[in-house]
CSV table of C-alpha atoms in Angstrom, one decimal:
chain,number,residue,atom,x,y,z
A,1,MET,CA,30.0,271.7,186.5
A,2,LYS,CA,30.7,269.0,188.9
A,3,ASN,CA,28.8,268.1,191.7
A,4,PRO,CA,31.0,266.8,194.0
A,5,ARG,CA,29.1,264.5,196.2
A,6,PHE,CA,27.9,262.6,192.4
A,7,SER,CA,31.3,262.1,191.8
A,8,ALA,CA,31.9,260.9,195.1
A,9,LEU,CA,29.6,257.7,194.9
A,10,THR,CA,30.3,256.6,191.3
A,11,GLY,CA,34.2,256.5,193.1
A,12,LEU,CA,32.0,254.3,195.7
A,13,LYS,CA,30.3,252.7,193.4
A,14,SER,CA,32.7,251.5,190.8
A,15,PHE,CA,35.0,250.3,193.5
A,16,PHE,CA,31.6,248.0,195.4
A,17,LEU,CA,30.8,247.2,192.8
A,18,PRO,CA,33.7,244.5,191.8
A,19,LEU,CA,34.2,244.0,195.1
A,20,VAL,CA,30.2,243.1,195.5
A,21,VAL,CA,30.7,240.7,192.5
A,22,LEU,CA,33.8,239.0,193.5
A,23,CYS,CA,31.9,238.0,197.2
A,24,PHE,CA,29.3,236.9,194.5
A,25,LEU,CA,31.1,235.0,193.0
A,26,LEU,CA,33.6,233.1,194.9
A,27,SER,CA,30.2,232.1,197.9
A,28,MET,CA,29.4,230.9,194.4
A,29,ALA,CA,32.4,228.6,193.7
A,30,ASN,CA,32.5,227.9,197.7
A,31,ALA,CA,28.6,226.4,197.5
A,32,GLN,CA,29.4,224.3,194.8
A,33,GLN,CA,31.8,222.2,196.9
A,34,GLN,CA,29.8,222.0,200.1
A,35,GLY,CA,28.0,218.7,200.7
A,36,ILE,CA,29.5,214.8,200.5
A,37,PRO,CA,32.1,214.6,197.9
A,38,SER,CA,30.0,212.2,194.5
A,39,ASP,CA,33.7,211.3,193.1
A,40,GLY,CA,35.4,208.4,194.4
A,41,LYS,CA,37.4,205.4,193.2
A,42,ASP,CA,35.7,202.9,195.2
A,43,PHE,CA,32.1,201.7,194.9
A,44,TYR,CA,29.5,199.6,195.1
A,45,ILE,CA,26.5,199.3,193.4
A,46,GLY,CA,23.3,196.9,194.5
A,47,TYR,CA,19.4,196.6,192.8
A,48,ILE,CA,16.1,194.9,194.1
A,49,PHE,CA,14.8,192.6,190.5
A,50,PRO,CA,11.7,194.0,190.0
A,51,SER,CA,8.9,191.2,191.3
A,52,PHE,CA,6.9,192.5,188.6
A,53,ASN,CA,9.0,191.2,186.2
A,54,ILE,CA,8.3,187.7,187.9
A,55,ASN,CA,4.8,187.4,186.5
A,56,PRO,CA,4.6,185.1,183.4
A,57,PRO,CA,3.6,186.6,180.1
A,58,SER,CA,0.2,187.5,180.1
A,59,SER,CA,-2.9,186.1,177.9
A,60,ALA,CA,-2.3,188.9,176.3
A,61,GLY,CA,0.7,187.2,174.5
A,62,ARG,CA,2.4,190.9,176.9
A,63,ASN,CA,6.7,189.8,177.8
A,64,VAL,CA,7.8,192.8,179.9
A,65,ALA,CA,10.5,191.2,181.8
A,66,GLY,CA,12.9,191.1,178.1
A,67,PHE,CA,13.3,195.2,178.4
A,68,PHE,CA,14.4,194.6,181.9
A,69,ASN,CA,18.4,196.3,181.8
A,70,VAL,CA,21.0,197.8,184.5
A,71,LEU,CA,23.3,200.0,183.5
A,72,VAL,CA,26.3,202.1,184.8
A,73,LEU,CA,27.6,205.0,183.4
A,74,ILE,CA,31.3,205.7,184.5
A,75,THR,CA,33.1,209.6,184.0
A,76,SER,CA,36.3,210.7,184.6
A,77,TYR,CA,37.8,213.7,184.1
A,78,GLU,CA,41.7,212.1,185.0
A,79,PRO,CA,43.6,210.8,182.2
A,80,ASN,CA,44.7,207.1,182.0
A,81,ASN,CA,42.3,206.4,184.5
A,82,ILE,CA,42.0,202.7,184.4
A,83,VAL,CA,37.9,201.3,185.9
A,84,LYS,CA,37.1,198.1,186.6
A,85,LEU,CA,33.9,196.0,187.0
A,86,SER,CA,33.8,193.2,189.1
A,87,TYR,CA,31.2,190.5,191.6
A,88,PHE,CA,31.1,188.0,193.3
A,89,ASP,CA,31.1,184.6,193.4
A,90,ALA,CA,28.4,182.7,195.5
A,91,GLY,CA,31.7,182.6,198.2
A,92,GLY,CA,32.3,186.0,198.6
A,93,LYS,CA,35.2,185.7,196.2
A,94,GLU,CA,35.6,188.4,193.4
A,95,VAL,CA,35.9,188.3,190.0
A,96,THR,CA,37.0,191.3,187.7
A,97,SER,CA,34.9,190.6,184.2
A,98,VAL,CA,35.1,194.7,182.9
A,99,SER,CA,38.8,196.9,182.8
A,100,LYS,CA,38.7,199.7,181.0
A,101,LEU,CA,41.1,202.6,180.2
A,102,LEU,CA,38.9,206.0,180.5
A,103,GLY,CA,40.7,209.2,179.4
A,104,ALA,CA,40.4,212.5,181.0
A,105,LYS,CA,36.4,213.7,180.0
A,106,GLN,CA,35.6,210.6,178.9
A,107,ALA,CA,32.7,207.9,180.3
A,108,PHE,CA,31.7,204.7,178.9
A,109,ILE,CA,28.0,202.8,179.4
A,110,GLN,CA,28.4,199.1,180.4
A,111,THR,CA,25.4,197.3,181.0
A,112,LEU,CA,25.7,195.4,184.3
A,113,ASP,CA,25.7,191.1,185.1
A,114,LYS,CA,21.7,191.4,186.4
A,115,SER,CA,22.4,187.6,187.1
A,116,ALA,CA,25.4,188.4,189.6
A,117,MET,CA,23.8,190.3,190.6
A,118,LEU,CA,20.3,188.6,191.8
A,119,MET,CA,19.4,187.8,195.2
A,120,THR,CA,17.5,184.6,195.4
A,121,TYR,CA,13.8,185.3,196.0
A,122,PRO,CA,12.7,187.5,198.5
A,123,GLY,CA,16.0,188.6,198.7
A,124,ASP,CA,15.9,188.0,202.9
A,125,LYS,CA,19.5,187.3,203.4
A,126,ALA,CA,23.2,188.1,202.9
A,127,GLU,CA,24.1,187.1,199.3
A,128,PHE,CA,27.2,188.7,197.7
A,129,LYS,CA,25.8,189.9,195.0
A,130,ALA,CA,26.9,193.0,194.0
A,131,CYS,CA,28.6,195.3,191.1
A,132,HIS,CA,32.2,196.2,192.8
A,133,ILE,CA,33.1,199.2,190.5
A,134,THR,CA,37.4,200.5,190.9
A,135,ALA,CA,39.2,202.9,189.6
A,136,LYS,CA,42.7,204.5,189.1
A,137,LYS,CA,41.9,207.9,189.5
A,138,PRO,CA,38.8,209.6,191.0
A,139,VAL,CA,35.2,209.1,188.5
A,140,ASN,CA,31.7,209.3,189.0
A,141,VAL,CA,29.1,206.2,188.7
A,142,GLN,CA,25.6,206.5,187.7
A,143,TYR,CA,23.3,203.5,187.8
A,144,PHE,CA,20.1,203.2,185.4
A,145,SER,CA,17.5,200.4,185.4
A,146,THR,CA,15.0,200.5,182.4
A,147,GLY,CA,11.5,198.2,181.6
A,148,ALA,CA,8.3,198.2,183.0
A,149,ASN,CA,7.7,199.6,186.0
A,150,SER,CA,11.6,199.5,187.2
A,151,GLY,CA,13.3,203.1,185.7
A,152,GLY,CA,15.3,204.4,188.3
A,153,ARG,CA,18.5,205.8,188.4
A,154,TYR,CA,21.0,206.8,191.2
A,155,LEU,CA,24.3,208.4,191.6
A,156,ALA,CA,25.9,206.1,193.5
A,157,LEU,CA,28.4,207.3,196.0
A,158,PRO,CA,31.9,206.2,196.8
A,159,THR,CA,32.8,203.8,200.1
A,160,ASN,CA,35.0,206.4,201.9
A,161,ALA,CA,31.6,208.9,201.9
A,162,LEU,CA,29.9,206.1,203.5
A,163,GLY,CA,30.9,206.8,206.9
A,164,LYS,CA,30.2,204.0,209.4
A,165,SER,CA,27.2,204.7,211.8
A,166,TYR,CA,23.5,204.3,210.1
A,167,VAL,CA,20.6,205.0,211.4
A,168,ILE,CA,17.4,202.2,210.2
A,169,ALA,CA,14.1,203.7,209.1
A,170,ARG,CA,11.5,202.4,209.9
A,171,TYR,CA,7.5,203.3,210.6
A,172,ASN,CA,6.4,204.9,213.6
A,173,ASP,CA,10.4,205.9,215.2
A,174,ASN,CA,10.2,206.9,218.3
A,175,LEU,CA,14.2,208.0,218.1
A,176,THR,CA,15.5,204.9,221.2
A,177,ASN,CA,18.5,203.7,220.7
A,178,ASP,CA,17.7,200.3,219.0
A,179,ALA,CA,17.4,202.2,215.6
A,180,TYR,CA,21.2,203.2,215.7
A,181,LEU,CA,23.5,200.5,214.5
A,182,ASN,CA,27.0,201.6,215.5
A,183,ASP,CA,27.3,203.9,218.1
A,184,PRO,CA,24.0,206.1,218.6
A,185,PRO,CA,24.4,210.1,218.0
A,186,GLU,CA,23.3,212.2,220.9
A,187,HIS,CA,19.5,213.1,220.8
A,188,PRO,CA,17.1,214.7,222.1
A,189,GLY,CA,14.7,212.7,224.3
């Protein structure tokens, strides 16, 4: 003979277990959409030339400057996506250098023009030295650098995700208003 308490618990378990699993799956889907979006249609890529590459070849015949390279990996999840890479001349005029047509779920790797992005040493003045990436539909842009003392990468954020208020990080920051460029936020003093 069946215990009525046992069958009532089994009924509750069969109702609540799928409900808990559904809530968990919905919360996971929502968690993936939080934060700053990394997909966009407009990006600026920059880099700082490693000073290690300025050194002359050593007496042992080692020249590491030839191994330095900068690349971008651009991926698209939309079909018929036109992606353009452009650089700036000395006067700030934008000049398109590469145009690619990407299909859905396609990617391409492009070597960046290091000479168009190389700032005047030591780089302490404003210059037009960036790579501007534009796309007809949203793309994802990742930057890679290779070479001795210069390997690294970052996920580029689109310009619409950057905002207009910036905090200047500095040593021993005292959180006064001079640490903010535009519209200083209210903060406890």
